[in-house]
mmCIF file of C-alpha atoms and ligand atoms in Angstrom:
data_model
loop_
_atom_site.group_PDB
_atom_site.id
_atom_site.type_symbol
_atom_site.label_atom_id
_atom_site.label_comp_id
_atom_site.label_asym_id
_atom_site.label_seq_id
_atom_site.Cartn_x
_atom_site.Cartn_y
_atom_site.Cartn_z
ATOM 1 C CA UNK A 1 -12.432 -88.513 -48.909
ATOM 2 C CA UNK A 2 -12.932 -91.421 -46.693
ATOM 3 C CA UNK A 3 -14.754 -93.621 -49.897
ATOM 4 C CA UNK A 4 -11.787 -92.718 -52.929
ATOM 5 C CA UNK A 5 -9.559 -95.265 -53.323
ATOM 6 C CA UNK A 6 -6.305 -95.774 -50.863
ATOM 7 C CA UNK A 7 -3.069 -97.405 -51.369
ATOM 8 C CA UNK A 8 0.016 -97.547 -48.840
ATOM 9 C CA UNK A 9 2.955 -94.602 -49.428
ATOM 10 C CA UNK A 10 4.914 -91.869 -48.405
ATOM 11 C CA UNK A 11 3.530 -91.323 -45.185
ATOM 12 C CA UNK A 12 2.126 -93.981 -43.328
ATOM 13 C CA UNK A 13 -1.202 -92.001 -43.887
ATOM 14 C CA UNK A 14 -1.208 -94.230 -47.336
ATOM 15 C CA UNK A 15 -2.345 -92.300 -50.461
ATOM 16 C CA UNK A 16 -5.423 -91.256 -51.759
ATOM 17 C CA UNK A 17 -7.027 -91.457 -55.329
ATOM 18 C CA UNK A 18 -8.193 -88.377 -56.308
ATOM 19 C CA UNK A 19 -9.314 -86.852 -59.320
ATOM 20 C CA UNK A 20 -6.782 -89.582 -61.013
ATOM 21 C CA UNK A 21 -3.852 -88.674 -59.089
ATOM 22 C CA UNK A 22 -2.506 -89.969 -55.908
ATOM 23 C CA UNK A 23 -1.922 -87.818 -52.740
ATOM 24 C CA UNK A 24 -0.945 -88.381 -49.585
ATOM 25 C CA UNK A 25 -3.915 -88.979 -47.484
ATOM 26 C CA UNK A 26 -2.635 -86.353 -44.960
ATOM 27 C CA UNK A 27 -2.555 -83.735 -47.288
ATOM 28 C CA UNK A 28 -5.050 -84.019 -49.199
ATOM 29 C CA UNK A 29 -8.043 -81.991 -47.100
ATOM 30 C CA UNK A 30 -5.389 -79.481 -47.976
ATOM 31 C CA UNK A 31 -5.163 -79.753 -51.629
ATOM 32 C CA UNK A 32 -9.228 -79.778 -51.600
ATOM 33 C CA UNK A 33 -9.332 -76.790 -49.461
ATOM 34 C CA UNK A 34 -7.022 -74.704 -51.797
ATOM 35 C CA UNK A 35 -8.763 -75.864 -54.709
ATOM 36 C CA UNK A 36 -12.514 -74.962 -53.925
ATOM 37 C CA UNK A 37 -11.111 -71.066 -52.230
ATOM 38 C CA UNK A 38 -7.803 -69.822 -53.160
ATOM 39 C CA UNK A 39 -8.702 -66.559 -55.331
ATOM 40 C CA UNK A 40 -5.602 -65.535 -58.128
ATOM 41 C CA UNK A 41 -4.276 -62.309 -58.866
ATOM 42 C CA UNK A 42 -3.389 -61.338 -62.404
ATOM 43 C CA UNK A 43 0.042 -60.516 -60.375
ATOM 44 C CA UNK A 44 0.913 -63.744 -58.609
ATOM 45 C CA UNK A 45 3.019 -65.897 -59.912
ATOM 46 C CA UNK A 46 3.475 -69.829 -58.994
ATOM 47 C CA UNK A 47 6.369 -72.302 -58.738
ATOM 48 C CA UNK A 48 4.498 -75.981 -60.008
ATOM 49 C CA UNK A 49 6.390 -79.092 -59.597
ATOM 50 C CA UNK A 50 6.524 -83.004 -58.685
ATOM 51 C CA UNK A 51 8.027 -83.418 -55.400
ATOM 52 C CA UNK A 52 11.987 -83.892 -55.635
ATOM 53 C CA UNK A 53 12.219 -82.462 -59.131
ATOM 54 C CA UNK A 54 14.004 -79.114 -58.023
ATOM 55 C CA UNK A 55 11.549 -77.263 -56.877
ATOM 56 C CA UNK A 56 13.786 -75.811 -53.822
ATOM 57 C CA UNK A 57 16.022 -74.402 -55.787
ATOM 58 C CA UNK A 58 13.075 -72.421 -58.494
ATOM 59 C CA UNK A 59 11.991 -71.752 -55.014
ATOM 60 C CA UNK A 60 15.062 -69.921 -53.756
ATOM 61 C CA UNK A 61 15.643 -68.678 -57.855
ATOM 62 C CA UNK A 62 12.235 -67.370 -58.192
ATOM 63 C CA UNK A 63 12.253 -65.469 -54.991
ATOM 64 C CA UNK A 64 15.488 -63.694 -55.081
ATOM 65 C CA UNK A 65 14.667 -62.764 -58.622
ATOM 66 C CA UNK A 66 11.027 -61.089 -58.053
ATOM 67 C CA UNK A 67 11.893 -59.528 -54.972
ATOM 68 C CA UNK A 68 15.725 -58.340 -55.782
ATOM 69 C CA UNK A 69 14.366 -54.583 -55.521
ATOM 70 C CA UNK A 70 13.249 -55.179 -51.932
ATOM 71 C CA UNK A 71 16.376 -57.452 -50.868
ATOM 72 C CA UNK A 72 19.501 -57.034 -53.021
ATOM 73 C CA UNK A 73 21.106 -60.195 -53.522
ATOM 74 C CA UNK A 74 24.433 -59.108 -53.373
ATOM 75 C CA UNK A 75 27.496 -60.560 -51.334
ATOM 76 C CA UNK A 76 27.402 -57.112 -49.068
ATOM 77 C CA UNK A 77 24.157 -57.949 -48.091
ATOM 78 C CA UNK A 78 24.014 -60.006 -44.885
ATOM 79 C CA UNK A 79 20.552 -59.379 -44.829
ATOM 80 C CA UNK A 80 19.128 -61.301 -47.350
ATOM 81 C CA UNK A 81 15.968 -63.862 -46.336
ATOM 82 C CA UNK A 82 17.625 -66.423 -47.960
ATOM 83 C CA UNK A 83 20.515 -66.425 -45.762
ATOM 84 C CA UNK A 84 17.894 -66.876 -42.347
ATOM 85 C CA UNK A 85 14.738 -68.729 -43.776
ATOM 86 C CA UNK A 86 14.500 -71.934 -45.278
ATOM 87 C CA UNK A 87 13.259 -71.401 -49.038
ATOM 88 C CA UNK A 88 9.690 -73.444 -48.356
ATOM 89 C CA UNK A 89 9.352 -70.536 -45.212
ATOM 90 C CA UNK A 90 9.324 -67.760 -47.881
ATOM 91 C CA UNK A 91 7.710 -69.360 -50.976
ATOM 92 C CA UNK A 92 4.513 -71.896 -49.099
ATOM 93 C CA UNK A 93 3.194 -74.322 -50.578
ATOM 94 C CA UNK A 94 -0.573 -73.276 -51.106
ATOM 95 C CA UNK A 95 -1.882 -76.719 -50.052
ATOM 96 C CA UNK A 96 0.179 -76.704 -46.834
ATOM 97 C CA UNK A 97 -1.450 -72.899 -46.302
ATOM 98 C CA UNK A 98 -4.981 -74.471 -46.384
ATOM 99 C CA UNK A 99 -4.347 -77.508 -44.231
ATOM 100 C CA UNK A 100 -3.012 -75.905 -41.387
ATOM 101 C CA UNK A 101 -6.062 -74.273 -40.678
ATOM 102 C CA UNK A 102 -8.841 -75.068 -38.406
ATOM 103 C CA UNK A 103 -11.975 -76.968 -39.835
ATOM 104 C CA UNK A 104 -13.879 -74.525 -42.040
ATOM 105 C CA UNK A 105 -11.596 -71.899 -42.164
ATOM 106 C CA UNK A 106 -9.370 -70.925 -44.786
ATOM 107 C CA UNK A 107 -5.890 -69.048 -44.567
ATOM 108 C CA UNK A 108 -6.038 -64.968 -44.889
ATOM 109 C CA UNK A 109 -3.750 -64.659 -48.150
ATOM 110 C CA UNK A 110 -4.783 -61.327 -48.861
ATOM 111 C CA UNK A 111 -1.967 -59.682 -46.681
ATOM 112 C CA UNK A 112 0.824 -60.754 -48.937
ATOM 113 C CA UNK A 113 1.941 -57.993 -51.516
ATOM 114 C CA UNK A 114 1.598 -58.261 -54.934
ATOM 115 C CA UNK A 115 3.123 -59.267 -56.500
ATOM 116 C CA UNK A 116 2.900 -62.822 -54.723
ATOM 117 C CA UNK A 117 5.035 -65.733 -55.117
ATOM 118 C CA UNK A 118 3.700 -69.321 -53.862
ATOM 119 C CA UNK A 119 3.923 -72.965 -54.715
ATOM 120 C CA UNK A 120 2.397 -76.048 -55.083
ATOM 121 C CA UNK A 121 2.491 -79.585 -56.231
ATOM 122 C CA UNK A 122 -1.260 -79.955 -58.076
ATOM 123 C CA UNK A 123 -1.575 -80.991 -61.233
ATOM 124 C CA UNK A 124 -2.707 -78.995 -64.377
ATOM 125 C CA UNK A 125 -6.291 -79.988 -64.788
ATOM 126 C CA UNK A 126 -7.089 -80.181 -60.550
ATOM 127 C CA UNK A 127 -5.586 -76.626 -60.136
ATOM 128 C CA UNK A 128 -7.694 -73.996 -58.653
ATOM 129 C CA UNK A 129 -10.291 -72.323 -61.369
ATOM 130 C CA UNK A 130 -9.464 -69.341 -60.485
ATOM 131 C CA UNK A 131 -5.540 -69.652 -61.480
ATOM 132 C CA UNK A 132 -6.974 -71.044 -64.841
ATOM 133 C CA UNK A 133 -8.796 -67.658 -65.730
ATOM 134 C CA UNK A 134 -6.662 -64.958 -64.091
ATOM 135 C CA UNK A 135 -3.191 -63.548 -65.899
ATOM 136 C CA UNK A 136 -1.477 -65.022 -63.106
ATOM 137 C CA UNK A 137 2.253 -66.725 -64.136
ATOM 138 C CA UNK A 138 3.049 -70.519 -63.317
ATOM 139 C CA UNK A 139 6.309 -71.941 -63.550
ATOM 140 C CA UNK A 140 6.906 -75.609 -63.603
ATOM 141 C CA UNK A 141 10.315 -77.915 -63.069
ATOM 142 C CA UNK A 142 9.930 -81.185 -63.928
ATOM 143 C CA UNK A 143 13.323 -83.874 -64.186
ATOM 144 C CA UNK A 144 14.059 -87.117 -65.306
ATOM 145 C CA UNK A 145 12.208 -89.490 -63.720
ATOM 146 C CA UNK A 146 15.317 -92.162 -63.188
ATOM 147 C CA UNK A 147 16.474 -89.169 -61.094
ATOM 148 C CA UNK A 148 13.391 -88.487 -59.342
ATOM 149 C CA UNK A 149 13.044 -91.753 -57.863
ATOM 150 C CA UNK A 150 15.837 -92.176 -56.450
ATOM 151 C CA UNK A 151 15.766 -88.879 -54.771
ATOM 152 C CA UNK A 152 12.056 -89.397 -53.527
ATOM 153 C CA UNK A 153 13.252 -92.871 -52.261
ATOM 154 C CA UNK A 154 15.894 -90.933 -50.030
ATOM 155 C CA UNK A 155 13.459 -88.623 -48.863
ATOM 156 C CA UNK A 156 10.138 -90.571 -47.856
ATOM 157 C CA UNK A 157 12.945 -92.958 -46.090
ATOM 158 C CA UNK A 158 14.542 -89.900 -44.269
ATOM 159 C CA UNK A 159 11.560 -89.238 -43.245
ATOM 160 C CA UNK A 160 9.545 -91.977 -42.772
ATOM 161 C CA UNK A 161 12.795 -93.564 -41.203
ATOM 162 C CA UNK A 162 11.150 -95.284 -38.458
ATOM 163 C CA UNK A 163 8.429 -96.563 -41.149
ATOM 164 C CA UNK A 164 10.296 -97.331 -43.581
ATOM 165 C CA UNK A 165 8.985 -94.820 -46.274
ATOM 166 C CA UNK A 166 5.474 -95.478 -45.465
ATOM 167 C CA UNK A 167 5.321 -99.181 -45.443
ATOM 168 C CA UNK A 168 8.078 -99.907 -48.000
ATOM 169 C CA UNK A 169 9.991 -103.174 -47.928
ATOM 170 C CA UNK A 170 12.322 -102.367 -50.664
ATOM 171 C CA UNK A 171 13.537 -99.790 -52.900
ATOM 172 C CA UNK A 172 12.320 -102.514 -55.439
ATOM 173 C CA UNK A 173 8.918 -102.464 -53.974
ATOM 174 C CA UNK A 174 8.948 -98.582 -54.308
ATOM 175 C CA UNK A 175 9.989 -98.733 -57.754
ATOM 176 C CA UNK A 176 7.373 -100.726 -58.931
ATOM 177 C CA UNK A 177 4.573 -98.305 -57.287
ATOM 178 C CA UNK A 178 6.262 -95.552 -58.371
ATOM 179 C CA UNK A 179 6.381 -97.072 -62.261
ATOM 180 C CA UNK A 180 2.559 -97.947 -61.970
ATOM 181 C CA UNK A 181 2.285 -94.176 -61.277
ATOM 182 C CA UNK A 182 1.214 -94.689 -57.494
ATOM 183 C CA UNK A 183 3.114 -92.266 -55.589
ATOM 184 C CA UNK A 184 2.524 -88.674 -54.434
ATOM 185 C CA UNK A 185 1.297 -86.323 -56.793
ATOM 186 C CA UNK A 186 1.610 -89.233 -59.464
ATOM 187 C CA UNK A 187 1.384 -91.119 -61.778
ATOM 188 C CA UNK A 188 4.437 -89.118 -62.601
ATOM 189 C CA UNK A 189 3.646 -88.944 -66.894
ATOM 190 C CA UNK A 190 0.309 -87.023 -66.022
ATOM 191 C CA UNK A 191 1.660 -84.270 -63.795
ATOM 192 C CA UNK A 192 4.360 -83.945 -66.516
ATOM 193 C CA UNK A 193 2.095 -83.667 -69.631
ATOM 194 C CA UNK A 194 -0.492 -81.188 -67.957
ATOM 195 C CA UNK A 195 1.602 -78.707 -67.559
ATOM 196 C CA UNK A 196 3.655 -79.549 -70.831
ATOM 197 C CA UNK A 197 0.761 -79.521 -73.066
ATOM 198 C CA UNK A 198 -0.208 -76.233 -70.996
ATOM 199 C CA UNK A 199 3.335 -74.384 -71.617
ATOM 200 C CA UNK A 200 2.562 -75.241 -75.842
ATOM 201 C CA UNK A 201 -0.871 -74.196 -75.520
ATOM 202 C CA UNK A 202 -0.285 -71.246 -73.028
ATOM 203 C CA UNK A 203 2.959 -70.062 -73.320
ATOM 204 C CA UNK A 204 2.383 -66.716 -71.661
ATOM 205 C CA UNK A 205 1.142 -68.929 -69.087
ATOM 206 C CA UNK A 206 3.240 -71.650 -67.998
ATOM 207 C CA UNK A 207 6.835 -71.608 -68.124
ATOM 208 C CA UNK A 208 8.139 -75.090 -68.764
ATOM 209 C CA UNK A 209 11.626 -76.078 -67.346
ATOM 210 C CA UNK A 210 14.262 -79.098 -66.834
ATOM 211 C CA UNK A 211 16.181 -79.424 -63.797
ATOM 212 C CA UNK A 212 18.765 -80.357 -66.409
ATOM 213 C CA UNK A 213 18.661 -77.510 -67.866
ATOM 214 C CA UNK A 214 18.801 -75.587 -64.995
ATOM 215 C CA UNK A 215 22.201 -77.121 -64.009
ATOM 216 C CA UNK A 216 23.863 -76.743 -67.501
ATOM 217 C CA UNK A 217 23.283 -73.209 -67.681
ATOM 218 C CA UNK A 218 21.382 -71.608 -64.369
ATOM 219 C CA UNK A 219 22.328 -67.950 -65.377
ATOM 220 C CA UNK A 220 20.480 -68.239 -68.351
ATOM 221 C CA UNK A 221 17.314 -69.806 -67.217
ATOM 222 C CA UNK A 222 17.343 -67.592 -64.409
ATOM 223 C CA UNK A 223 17.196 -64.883 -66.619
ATOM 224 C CA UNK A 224 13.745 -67.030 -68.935
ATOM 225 C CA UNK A 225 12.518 -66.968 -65.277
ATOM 226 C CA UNK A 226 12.765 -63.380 -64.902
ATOM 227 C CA UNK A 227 11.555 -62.564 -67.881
ATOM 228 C CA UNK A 228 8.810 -64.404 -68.007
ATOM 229 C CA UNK A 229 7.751 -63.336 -64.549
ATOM 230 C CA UNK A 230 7.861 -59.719 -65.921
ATOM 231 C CA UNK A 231 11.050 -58.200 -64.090
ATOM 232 C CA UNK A 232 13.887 -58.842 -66.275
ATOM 233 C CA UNK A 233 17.472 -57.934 -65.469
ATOM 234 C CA UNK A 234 18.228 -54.812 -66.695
ATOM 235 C CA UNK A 235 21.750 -54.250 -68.959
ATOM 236 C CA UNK A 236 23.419 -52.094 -66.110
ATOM 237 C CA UNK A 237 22.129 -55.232 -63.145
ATOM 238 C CA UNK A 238 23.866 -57.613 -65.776
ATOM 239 C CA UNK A 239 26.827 -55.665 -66.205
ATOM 240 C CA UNK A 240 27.065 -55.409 -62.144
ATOM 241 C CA UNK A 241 27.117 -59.255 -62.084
ATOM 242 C CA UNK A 242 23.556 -59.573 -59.998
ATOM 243 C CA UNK A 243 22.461 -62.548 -62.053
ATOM 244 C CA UNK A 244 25.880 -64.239 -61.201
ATOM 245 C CA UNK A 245 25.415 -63.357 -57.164
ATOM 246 C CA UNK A 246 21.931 -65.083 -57.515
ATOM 247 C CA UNK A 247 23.022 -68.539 -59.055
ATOM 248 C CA UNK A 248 25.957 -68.191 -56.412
ATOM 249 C CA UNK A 249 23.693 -67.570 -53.257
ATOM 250 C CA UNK A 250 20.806 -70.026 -55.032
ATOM 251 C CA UNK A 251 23.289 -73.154 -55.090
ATOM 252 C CA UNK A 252 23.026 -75.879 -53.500
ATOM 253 C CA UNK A 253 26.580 -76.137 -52.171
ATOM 254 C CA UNK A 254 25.448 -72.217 -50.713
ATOM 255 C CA UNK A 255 22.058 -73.013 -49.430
ATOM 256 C CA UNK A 256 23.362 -76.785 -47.971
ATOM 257 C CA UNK A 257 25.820 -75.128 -45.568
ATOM 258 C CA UNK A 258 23.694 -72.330 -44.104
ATOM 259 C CA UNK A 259 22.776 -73.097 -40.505
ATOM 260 C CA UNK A 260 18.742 -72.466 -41.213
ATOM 261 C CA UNK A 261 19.026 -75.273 -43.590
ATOM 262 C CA UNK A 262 20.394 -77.992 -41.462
ATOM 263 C CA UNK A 263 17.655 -77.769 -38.702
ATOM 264 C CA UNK A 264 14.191 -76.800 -38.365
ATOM 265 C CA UNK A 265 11.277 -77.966 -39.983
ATOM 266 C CA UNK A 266 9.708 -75.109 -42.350
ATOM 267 C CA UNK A 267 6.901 -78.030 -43.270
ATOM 268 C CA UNK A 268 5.768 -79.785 -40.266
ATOM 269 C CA UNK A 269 6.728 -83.576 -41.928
ATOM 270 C CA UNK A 270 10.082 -82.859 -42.975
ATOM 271 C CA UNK A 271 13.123 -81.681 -41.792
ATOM 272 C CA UNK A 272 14.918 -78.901 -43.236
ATOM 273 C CA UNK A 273 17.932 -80.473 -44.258
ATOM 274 C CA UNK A 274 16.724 -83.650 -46.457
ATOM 275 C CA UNK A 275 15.496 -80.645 -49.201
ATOM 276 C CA UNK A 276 19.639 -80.526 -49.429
ATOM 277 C CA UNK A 277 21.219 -84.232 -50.845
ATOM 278 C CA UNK A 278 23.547 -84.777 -53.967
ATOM 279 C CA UNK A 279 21.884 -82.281 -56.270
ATOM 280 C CA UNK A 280 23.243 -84.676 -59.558
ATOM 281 C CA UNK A 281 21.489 -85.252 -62.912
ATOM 282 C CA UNK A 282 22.502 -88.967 -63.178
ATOM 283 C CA UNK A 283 22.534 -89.640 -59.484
ATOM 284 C CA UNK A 284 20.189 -93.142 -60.417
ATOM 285 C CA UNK A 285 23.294 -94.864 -62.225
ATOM 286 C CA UNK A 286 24.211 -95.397 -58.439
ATOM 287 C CA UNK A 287 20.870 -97.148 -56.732
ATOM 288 C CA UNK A 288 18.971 -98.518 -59.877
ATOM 289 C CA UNK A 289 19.676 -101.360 -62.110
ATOM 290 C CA UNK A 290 19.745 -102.327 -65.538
ATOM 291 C CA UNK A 291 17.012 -104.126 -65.628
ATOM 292 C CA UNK A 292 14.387 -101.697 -63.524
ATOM 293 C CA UNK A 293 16.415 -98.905 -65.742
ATOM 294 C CA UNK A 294 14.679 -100.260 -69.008
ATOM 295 C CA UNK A 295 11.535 -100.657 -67.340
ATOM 296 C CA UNK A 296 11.245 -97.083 -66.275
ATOM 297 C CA UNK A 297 12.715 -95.888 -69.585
ATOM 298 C CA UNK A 298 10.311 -97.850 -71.548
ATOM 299 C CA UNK A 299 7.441 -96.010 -69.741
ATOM 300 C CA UNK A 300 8.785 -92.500 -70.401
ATOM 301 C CA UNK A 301 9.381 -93.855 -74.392
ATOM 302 C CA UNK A 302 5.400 -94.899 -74.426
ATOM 303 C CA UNK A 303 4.149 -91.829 -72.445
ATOM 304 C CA UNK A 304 6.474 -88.534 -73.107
ATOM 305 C CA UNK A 305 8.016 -89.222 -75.734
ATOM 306 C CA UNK A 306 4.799 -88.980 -78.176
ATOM 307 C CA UNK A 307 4.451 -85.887 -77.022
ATOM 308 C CA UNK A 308 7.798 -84.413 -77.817
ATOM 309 C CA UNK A 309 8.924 -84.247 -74.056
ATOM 310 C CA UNK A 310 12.605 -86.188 -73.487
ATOM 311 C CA UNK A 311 15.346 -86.321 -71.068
ATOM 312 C CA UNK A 312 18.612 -86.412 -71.561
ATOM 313 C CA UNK A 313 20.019 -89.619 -70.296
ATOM 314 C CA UNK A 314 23.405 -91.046 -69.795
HETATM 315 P P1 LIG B 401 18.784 -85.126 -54.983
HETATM 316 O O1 LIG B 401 18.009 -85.934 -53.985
HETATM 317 O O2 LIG B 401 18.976 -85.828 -56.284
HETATM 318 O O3 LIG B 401 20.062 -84.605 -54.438
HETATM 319 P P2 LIG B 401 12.721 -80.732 -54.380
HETATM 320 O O4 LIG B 401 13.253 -79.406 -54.030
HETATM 321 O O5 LIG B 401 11.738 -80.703 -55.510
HETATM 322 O O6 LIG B 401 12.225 -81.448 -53.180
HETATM 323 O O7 LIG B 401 13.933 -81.578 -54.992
HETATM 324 C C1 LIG B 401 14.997 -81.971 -54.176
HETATM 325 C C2 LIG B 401 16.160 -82.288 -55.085
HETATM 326 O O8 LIG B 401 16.724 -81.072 -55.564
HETATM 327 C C3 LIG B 401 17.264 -83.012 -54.332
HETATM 328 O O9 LIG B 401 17.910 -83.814 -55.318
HETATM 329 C C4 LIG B 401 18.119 -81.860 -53.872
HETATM 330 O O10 LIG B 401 19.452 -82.216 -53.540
HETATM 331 C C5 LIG B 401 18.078 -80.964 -55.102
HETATM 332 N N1 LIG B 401 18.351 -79.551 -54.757
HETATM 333 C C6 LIG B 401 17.947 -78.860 -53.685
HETATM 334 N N2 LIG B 401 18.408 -77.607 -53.719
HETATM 335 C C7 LIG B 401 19.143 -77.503 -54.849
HETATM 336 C C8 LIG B 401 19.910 -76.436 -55.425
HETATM 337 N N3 LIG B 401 20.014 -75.261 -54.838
HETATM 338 N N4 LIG B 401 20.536 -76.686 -56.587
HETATM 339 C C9 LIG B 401 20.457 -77.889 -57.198
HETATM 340 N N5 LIG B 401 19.754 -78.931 -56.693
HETATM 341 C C10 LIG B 401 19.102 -78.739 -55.527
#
């Protein structure tokens, strides 16, 4: 790790170059780790994203969906794990599982039931081989990237508050890296198109979503999700509204006010509560001009676009 290429970011760790993405430096023994042991089941299913692209909420969707037998979602139940545990404490980020161990060892992940639900932020082609050949289910959220940015720029300077986001003079200065594609998990077009040429080639494989989508019309993608993870909502859970009581418990105004979301720290860098902000498709309008706009656009017209992926933008 110590000879691959390092720029500043995120973390005051800086970022590492790594099999042509960037990662934070801090994390990425982590990534490496899960990529050389973590063993797939046919029966697990994963939640894929780019950091700040919604991949809380699929979290908190995902779960409540594949394990509505176990925990009923509805308002009677005070019970629910959603209600007491952070969503990133119930669905981990695989990456995060193999860092926090000690040198050499790797995390015990056989104790989790099938069928298993976890995350993580790789890319397509640097995922684990073994999540390549099994039957297992991956699920990715991507968003616009105008969007993006501006929410990643509120969280690295949440957290990094006392380092400005790692270094960062500006949110101009952040911009720029971000549009050169040097940021976590980026350059952002890549970690898009891996998983979108994946969900065309694969489609019993990857799942493909918008966050855009997801906010015009959550009951219905909740209901693609369940599907496609193999539990679909029966007629008689659709005619008792349980779809409804999932988007409701699910949304951000829900999750935002519960008291296990506004402290703690579920991952050890970041605080509960900045997973939680405005939650808007359009948000950017308010933090990025015209001119930086048009850049970013122009990129997105050169590298998605080709391939038939496009965001709706106002
Ligand atoms: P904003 O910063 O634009 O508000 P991630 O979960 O990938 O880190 O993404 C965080 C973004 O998703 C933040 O966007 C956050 O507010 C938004 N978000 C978190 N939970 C949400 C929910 N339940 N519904 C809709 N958006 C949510």
């Amino acid at each position: 790790i110590s000879s691959l290429p390092k720029r500043k970011g995120w973390h005051s760790s800086g970022l590492t170059l790594y099999q042509n993405f960037w990662y934070s430096s801090k994390f990425l023994p982590g990534v490496i780790s899960f990529q050389r042991h973590f063993l797939a089941r046919d029966s697990d299913v994963l939640i894929v994203s780019k950091p700040k692209s919604g991949t809380t909420w699929l979290k908190s969707l995902a779960f409540s969906a594949l394990y509505r037998a176990q925990f009923n979602p509805s308002e009677a139940n005070a019970n629910h794990p959603l209600l007491y545990s952070n969503p990133h404490a119930l669905v981990h980020f695989l990456e995060q599982k193999y860092r926090g161990q000690p040198a050499g060892q790797v995390p015990d992940l056989t104790g989790f039931a099938n069928p298993r639900l976890f995350a993580t932020h790789v890319p397509y082609d640097s995922l684990p081989e073994s999540i390549h050949r099994s039957h297992c289910k991956v699920i990715y959220i991507c968003r616009n990237p105008l969007d993006v940015v501006v929410s990643l720029w509120h969280f690295v300077a949440q957290v990094d508050a006392g380092d400005r986001a790692g270094g960062w003079s500006s949110m101009e200065e952040f911009f720029d890296n971000f549009c050169q594609g040097i940021d976590g998990y980026g350059p952002f077009w890549d970690h898009m198109l891996g998983y979108w040429k994946a969900s065309q080639e694969r489609p019993e494989k990857v799942l493909f979503l918008k966050y855009e989508d997801l906010k015009e019309d959550t009951a219905g993608n909740l209901k693609r999700i369940s599907e496609f993870m193999g539990v679909p909502f029966s007629e008689e859970e659709e005619r008792n509204g349980v779809v409804e009581e999932i988007v409701k418990m699910c949304s951000l105004s829900s999750l935002k006010e519960l008291e296990v979301n506004k402290t703690g720290r579920s991952i050890s860098s970041f605080e509960d509560k900045s997973y939680f902000r405005k939650g808007e498709v359009g948000d950017w309008v308010n933090y990025i001009s015209p001119s930086m706009a048009e850049r970013l656009k122009n990129i997105m017209e050169e590298t998605l676009s080709p391939f038939g992926l496009t965001f709706r933008i106002n």
